[in-house]
C-alpha atoms as a PDB file:
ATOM      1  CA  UNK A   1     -19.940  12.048   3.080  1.00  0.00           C
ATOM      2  CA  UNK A   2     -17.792  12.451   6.014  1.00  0.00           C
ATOM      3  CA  UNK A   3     -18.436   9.132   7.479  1.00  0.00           C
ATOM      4  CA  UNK A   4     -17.252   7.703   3.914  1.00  0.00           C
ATOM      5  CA  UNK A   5     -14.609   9.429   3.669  1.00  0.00           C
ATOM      6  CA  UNK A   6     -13.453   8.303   7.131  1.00  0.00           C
ATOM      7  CA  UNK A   7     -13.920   4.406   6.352  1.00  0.00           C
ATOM      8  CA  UNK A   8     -12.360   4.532   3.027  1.00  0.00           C
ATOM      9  CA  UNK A   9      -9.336   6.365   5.345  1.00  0.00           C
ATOM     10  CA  UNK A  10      -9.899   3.526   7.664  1.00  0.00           C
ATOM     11  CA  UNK A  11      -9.187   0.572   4.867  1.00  0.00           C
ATOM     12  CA  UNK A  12      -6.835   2.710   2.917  1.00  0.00           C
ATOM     13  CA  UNK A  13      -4.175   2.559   5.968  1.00  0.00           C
ATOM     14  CA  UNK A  14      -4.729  -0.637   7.045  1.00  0.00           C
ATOM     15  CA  UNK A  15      -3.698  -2.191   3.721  1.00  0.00           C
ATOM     16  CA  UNK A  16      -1.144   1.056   3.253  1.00  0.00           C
ATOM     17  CA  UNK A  17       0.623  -0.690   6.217  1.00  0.00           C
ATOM     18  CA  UNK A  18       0.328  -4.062   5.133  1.00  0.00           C
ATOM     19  CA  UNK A  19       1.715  -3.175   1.970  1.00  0.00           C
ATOM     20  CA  UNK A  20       4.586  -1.439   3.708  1.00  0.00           C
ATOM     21  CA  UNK A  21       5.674  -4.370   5.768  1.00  0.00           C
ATOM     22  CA  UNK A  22       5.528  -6.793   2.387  1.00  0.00           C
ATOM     23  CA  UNK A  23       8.616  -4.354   0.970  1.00  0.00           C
ATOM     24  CA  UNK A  24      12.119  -6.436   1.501  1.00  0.00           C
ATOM     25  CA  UNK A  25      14.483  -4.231   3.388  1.00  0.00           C
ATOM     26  CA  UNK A  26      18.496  -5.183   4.334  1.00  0.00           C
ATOM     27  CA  UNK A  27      16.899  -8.387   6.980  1.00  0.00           C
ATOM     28  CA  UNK A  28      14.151  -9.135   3.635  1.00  0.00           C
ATOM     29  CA  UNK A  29      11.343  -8.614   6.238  1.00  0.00           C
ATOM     30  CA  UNK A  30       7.543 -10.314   5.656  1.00  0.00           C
ATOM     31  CA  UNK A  31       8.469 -10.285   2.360  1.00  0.00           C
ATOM     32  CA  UNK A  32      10.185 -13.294   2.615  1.00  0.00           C
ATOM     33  CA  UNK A  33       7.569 -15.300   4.057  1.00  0.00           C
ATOM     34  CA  UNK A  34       5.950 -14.611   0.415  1.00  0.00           C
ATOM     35  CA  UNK A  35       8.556 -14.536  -1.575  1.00  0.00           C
ATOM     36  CA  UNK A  36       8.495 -11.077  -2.955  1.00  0.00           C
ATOM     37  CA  UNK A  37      12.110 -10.521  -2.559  1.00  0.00           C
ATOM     38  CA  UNK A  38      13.749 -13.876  -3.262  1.00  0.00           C
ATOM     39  CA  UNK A  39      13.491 -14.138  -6.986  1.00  0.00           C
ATOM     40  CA  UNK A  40      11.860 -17.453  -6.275  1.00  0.00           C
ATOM     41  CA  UNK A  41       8.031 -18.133  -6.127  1.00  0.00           C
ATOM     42  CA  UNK A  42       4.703 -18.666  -8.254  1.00  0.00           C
ATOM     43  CA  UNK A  43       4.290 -14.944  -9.267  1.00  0.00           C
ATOM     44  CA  UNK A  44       7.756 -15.471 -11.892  1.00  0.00           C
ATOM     45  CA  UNK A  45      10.107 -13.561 -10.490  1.00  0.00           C
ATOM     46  CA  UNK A  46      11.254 -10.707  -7.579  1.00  0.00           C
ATOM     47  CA  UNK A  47      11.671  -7.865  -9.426  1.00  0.00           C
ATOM     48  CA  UNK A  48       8.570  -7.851 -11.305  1.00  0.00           C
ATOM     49  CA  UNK A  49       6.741  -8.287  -7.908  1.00  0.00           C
ATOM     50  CA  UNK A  50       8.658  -6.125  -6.375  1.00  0.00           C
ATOM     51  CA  UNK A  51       7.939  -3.183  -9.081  1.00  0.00           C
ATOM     52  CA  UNK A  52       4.210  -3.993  -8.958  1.00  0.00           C
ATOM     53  CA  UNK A  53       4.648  -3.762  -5.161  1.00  0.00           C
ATOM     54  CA  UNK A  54       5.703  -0.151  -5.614  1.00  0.00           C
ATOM     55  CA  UNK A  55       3.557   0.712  -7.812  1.00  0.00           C
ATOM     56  CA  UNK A  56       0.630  -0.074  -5.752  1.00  0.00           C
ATOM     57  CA  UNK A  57       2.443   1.301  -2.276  1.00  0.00           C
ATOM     58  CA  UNK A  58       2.642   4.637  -4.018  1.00  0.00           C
ATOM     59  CA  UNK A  59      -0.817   4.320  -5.546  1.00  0.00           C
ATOM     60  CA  UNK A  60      -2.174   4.047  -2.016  1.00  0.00           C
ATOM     61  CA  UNK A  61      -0.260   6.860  -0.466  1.00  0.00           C
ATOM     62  CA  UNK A  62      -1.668   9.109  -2.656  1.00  0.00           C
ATOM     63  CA  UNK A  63      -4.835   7.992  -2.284  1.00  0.00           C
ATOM     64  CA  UNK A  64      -4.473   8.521   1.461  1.00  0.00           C
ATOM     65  CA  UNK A  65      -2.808  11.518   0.961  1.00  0.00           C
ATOM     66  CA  UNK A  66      -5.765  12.849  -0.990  1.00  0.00           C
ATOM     67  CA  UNK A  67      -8.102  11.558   1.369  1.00  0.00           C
ATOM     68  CA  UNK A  68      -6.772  13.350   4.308  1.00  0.00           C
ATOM     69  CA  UNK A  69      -6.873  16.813   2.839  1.00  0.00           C
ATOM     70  CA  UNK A  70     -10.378  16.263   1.920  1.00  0.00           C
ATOM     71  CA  UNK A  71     -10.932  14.978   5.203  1.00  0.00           C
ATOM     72  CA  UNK A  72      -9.399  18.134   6.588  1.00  0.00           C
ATOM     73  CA  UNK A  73     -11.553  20.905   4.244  1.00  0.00           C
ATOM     74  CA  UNK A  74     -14.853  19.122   5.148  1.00  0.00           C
END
């Protein structure tokens, strides 16, 4: 279980950090190179990107939140 538990920790960072760095910030960061931030791009429009790009920076944070107590009581 532990060993589970400490992959799943393992992926859940990696694209916890990845996710991170595709948020725009004042310089637009790697989001620009996608186009999250512009308003412009296949995907219809920033914002709505941008929300779902929250959303699923949050989700993972409290997945890897989760997972480290877990990881800690076992």
């Amino acid at each position: 279980m532990e060993v589970i538990l400490s992959v799943l920790q393992v992926f859940v960072s990696i694209v916890l950090i990845a996710l991170i760095l595709m948020h725009s910030g004042k310089d637009a960061g790697l989001s620009g190179a996608f186009g999250v931030g512009t308003g412009q791009g296949p995907l219809g429009g920033g914002s709505y990107v941008e929300r779902n790009l929250n959303r699923w920076t949050v989700l993972f944070c409290v997945v890897f939140v989760v997972n480290t107590i877990v990881l800690i009581k076992i």
